[in-house]
Amino acid sequence: LVTGTLPVHTELEQEIARHKGYPAALLFGSGYLANLGVITALAGRDDHVFADRLIHASLIDAIRLSGATLHRFAHNDLDDVANRLRAAPATGRRLIVSESVFSMDGDLAPLDGLAALAEEHDAMLMIDEAHATGVFGPAGRGLIADAALQSRVNISMCTLSKALGGYGGAVACSPLMRDWLVNKARSFIYTTALPPGVCAAARAALLLLDRQ
């Protein structure tokens, strides 16, 4: 926060935001740190997180660390999500968490349905696109972009590894959400920024995707 952000970091964040179709983005040291930082910044002891049973271990760890009440719904089961949202206490914040592409089985989340439930039950929606980025959607922008759901998904997480061939993590979001994370996400505040060379490589990978 003091001297760690260089022009190359800002340029990469702008490229990620543009690529994902969001107005802003924030870099993290890894995808694991991104998930950890976002969830602990958005949820606490009085809050409720509704998570697909097959989400990545980093998301589970983040929810546990946040202290929020975890409601695990049956995999890709919108009826179960709805039932758990209705049954949960009407107190605190609500956050729905899923992956868009599940790494072990390769199946896809019902993003439209999750977005509709989030709106109906006044919940935020976070989607992990680690395995969709660079693979699905126009120019590899992911399944959120493929379904034009950017305005309905609050947080779109991606990694700079996997399809992009580098290292690091990022979230695409609104400018207000980015400001919140800069001030609240401990895995962003209290760790070292990505090396400039890593940022330049990730930016080059995004530009290559745009040519596909």
XYZ file of C-alpha atoms in Angstrom:
212
model
C 0.000 0.000 0.000
C 2.908 2.385 0.661
C 5.388 1.721 -2.144
C 4.417 -1.665 -3.618
C 2.222 -0.529 -6.484
C 4.071 0.307 -9.707
C 2.656 1.447 -13.065
C 2.872 -2.134 -14.365
C 0.517 -3.294 -11.595
C -2.004 -0.593 -12.421
C -1.771 -1.341 -16.137
C -2.385 -5.043 -15.542
C -5.388 -4.310 -13.325
C -6.823 -2.107 -16.056
C -6.281 -4.875 -18.622
C -7.962 -7.460 -16.385
C -10.942 -5.164 -15.803
C -11.270 -4.487 -19.528
C -10.847 -8.155 -20.421
C -13.445 -9.307 -17.902
C -15.879 -6.499 -18.675
C -15.806 -4.888 -15.240
C -14.976 -1.284 -14.325
C -12.160 -2.212 -11.905
C -9.850 -5.010 -10.771
C -7.382 -5.742 -7.967
C -4.279 -7.918 -8.050
C -3.355 -10.460 -5.372
C -0.262 -12.581 -4.869
C -2.114 -15.758 -5.908
C -5.582 -17.116 -6.521
C -5.572 -18.575 -3.014
C -4.775 -15.158 -1.539
C -7.479 -13.546 -3.678
C -10.150 -15.910 -2.365
C -8.869 -15.537 1.177
C -8.813 -11.754 1.001
C -12.188 -11.243 -0.628
C -14.256 -13.528 1.565
C -12.728 -12.389 4.846
C -13.264 -8.766 3.771
C -16.930 -9.342 2.898
C -18.093 -11.731 5.620
C -17.677 -11.965 9.383
C -19.169 -13.602 12.469
C -22.689 -12.274 11.986
C -22.831 -13.110 8.277
C -23.822 -16.104 6.139
C -21.966 -17.688 3.227
C -23.772 -20.117 0.913
C -21.257 -22.272 -0.912
C -21.392 -25.111 -3.417
C -20.207 -28.359 -1.837
C -17.496 -28.802 -4.476
C -15.818 -25.390 -4.283
C -12.024 -25.172 -4.077
C -10.242 -25.664 -0.758
C -9.056 -22.043 -0.774
C -12.678 -20.868 -0.704
C -13.551 -23.226 2.142
C -10.498 -22.050 4.106
C -11.484 -18.426 3.512
C -15.043 -18.971 4.747
C -13.815 -20.735 7.872
C -11.314 -17.981 8.572
C -13.983 -15.299 8.144
C -16.021 -16.692 11.034
C -19.223 -16.493 8.987
C -21.820 -19.238 9.164
C -21.259 -21.674 6.302
C -24.255 -23.136 4.462
C -23.084 -25.779 1.975
C -25.591 -26.499 -0.774
C -25.784 -29.567 -2.998
C -23.610 -29.264 -6.073
C -25.202 -27.035 -8.742
C -28.614 -27.466 -7.079
C -30.536 -24.182 -7.320
C -33.477 -25.537 -5.327
C -31.166 -26.337 -2.430
C -29.605 -22.870 -2.647
C -33.048 -21.274 -2.500
C -34.149 -23.419 0.436
C -31.034 -22.614 2.430
C -31.354 -18.890 1.700
C -34.958 -18.934 2.899
C -34.109 -20.919 6.032
C -31.138 -18.792 7.120
C -31.612 -15.994 9.679
C -32.400 -12.631 8.107
C -29.415 -10.978 9.782
C -26.010 -9.890 8.578
C -24.598 -10.006 5.072
C -25.223 -12.851 2.661
C -22.682 -14.118 0.159
C -23.163 -16.882 -2.415
C -19.934 -18.540 -3.585
C -19.371 -20.918 -6.488
C -16.913 -21.763 -9.209
C -17.965 -21.309 -12.822
C -16.025 -24.375 -13.994
C -15.351 -27.071 -11.399
C -11.827 -28.354 -11.814
C -12.290 -32.011 -10.898
C -15.445 -32.788 -12.892
C -15.375 -30.044 -15.523
C -19.056 -29.225 -15.068
C -20.430 -25.687 -15.236
C -22.313 -23.726 -12.595
C -25.836 -22.386 -13.298
C -24.698 -18.773 -13.191
C -27.985 -17.234 -14.339
C -29.873 -19.040 -11.607
C -27.351 -18.115 -8.920
C -27.508 -14.469 -9.971
C -31.310 -14.506 -9.806
C -31.261 -16.026 -6.309
C -28.679 -13.509 -5.130
C -30.908 -10.671 -6.284
C -34.043 -12.211 -4.795
C -32.451 -12.768 -1.382
C -30.308 -9.615 -1.184
C -27.046 -11.559 -1.348
C -23.698 -10.799 -2.934
C -22.383 -13.246 -5.519
C -18.752 -14.309 -5.929
C -17.687 -16.612 -8.761
C -14.265 -18.265 -9.013
C -13.303 -18.308 -12.703
C -9.875 -19.873 -12.243
C -10.686 -22.706 -14.654
C -12.812 -20.691 -17.082
C -10.444 -17.797 -17.764
C -8.625 -18.265 -21.054
C -10.865 -21.197 -21.995
C -14.534 -20.154 -22.133
C -16.294 -17.076 -23.422
C -15.260 -14.534 -26.060
C -11.437 -14.292 -26.157
C -11.310 -16.477 -23.044
C -13.065 -13.941 -20.853
C -14.856 -16.664 -18.885
C -18.412 -17.827 -18.366
C -19.557 -14.652 -16.616
C -18.726 -12.661 -19.738
C -20.148 -15.387 -21.965
C -23.522 -14.950 -20.217
C -23.148 -11.139 -19.914
C -23.564 -11.328 -16.139
C -20.931 -8.786 -15.115
C -23.522 -6.414 -13.671
C -25.037 -9.230 -11.593
C -21.907 -10.977 -10.279
C -20.221 -8.794 -7.655
C -16.838 -10.522 -7.666
C -15.190 -12.391 -10.542
C -11.977 -14.076 -9.398
C -9.328 -15.354 -11.802
C -5.793 -16.628 -11.610
C -2.863 -15.542 -13.738
C -1.597 -19.115 -13.795
C -3.366 -22.015 -15.532
C -4.428 -20.789 -19.007
C -2.460 -17.532 -18.709
C 0.727 -19.426 -17.925
C 2.020 -17.090 -15.212
C 1.465 -16.566 -11.515
C -0.841 -14.481 -9.339
C -4.521 -13.826 -8.789
C -7.005 -11.037 -9.364
C -10.600 -10.041 -8.856
C -12.734 -7.976 -11.219
C -15.390 -5.889 -9.522
C -16.842 -2.405 -9.095
C -14.620 0.559 -8.127
C -16.358 0.737 -4.736
C -15.709 -2.951 -4.104
C -12.081 -2.498 -5.117
C -11.675 0.359 -2.629
C -13.231 -1.802 0.089
C -10.837 -4.670 -0.629
C -7.792 -2.388 -0.702
C -8.651 -1.294 2.820
C -10.004 -4.574 4.230
C -8.426 -7.573 2.463
C -5.581 -8.625 4.736
C -4.026 -10.947 2.134
C -3.635 -7.871 -0.084
C -2.513 -5.394 2.580
C 0.018 -7.504 4.456
C 1.958 -9.234 1.713
C 4.393 -8.416 -1.083
C 3.103 -7.245 -4.460
C 3.644 -9.380 -7.543
C 7.065 -8.883 -9.209
C 6.889 -6.463 -12.177
C 8.075 -9.111 -14.632
C 5.218 -11.418 -13.614
C 2.726 -8.605 -14.212
C 4.170 -7.860 -17.649
C 3.934 -11.538 -18.629
C 0.294 -11.730 -17.510
C -0.563 -8.593 -19.454
C 1.056 -10.041 -22.565
C -0.980 -13.238 -22.125
C -4.217 -11.221 -21.967
C -3.292 -9.348 -25.130
C -2.618 -12.664 -26.878
C -6.062 -13.902 -25.841
C -7.633 -10.839 -27.407
C -6.158 -11.851 -30.768
C -7.842 -15.255 -30.766
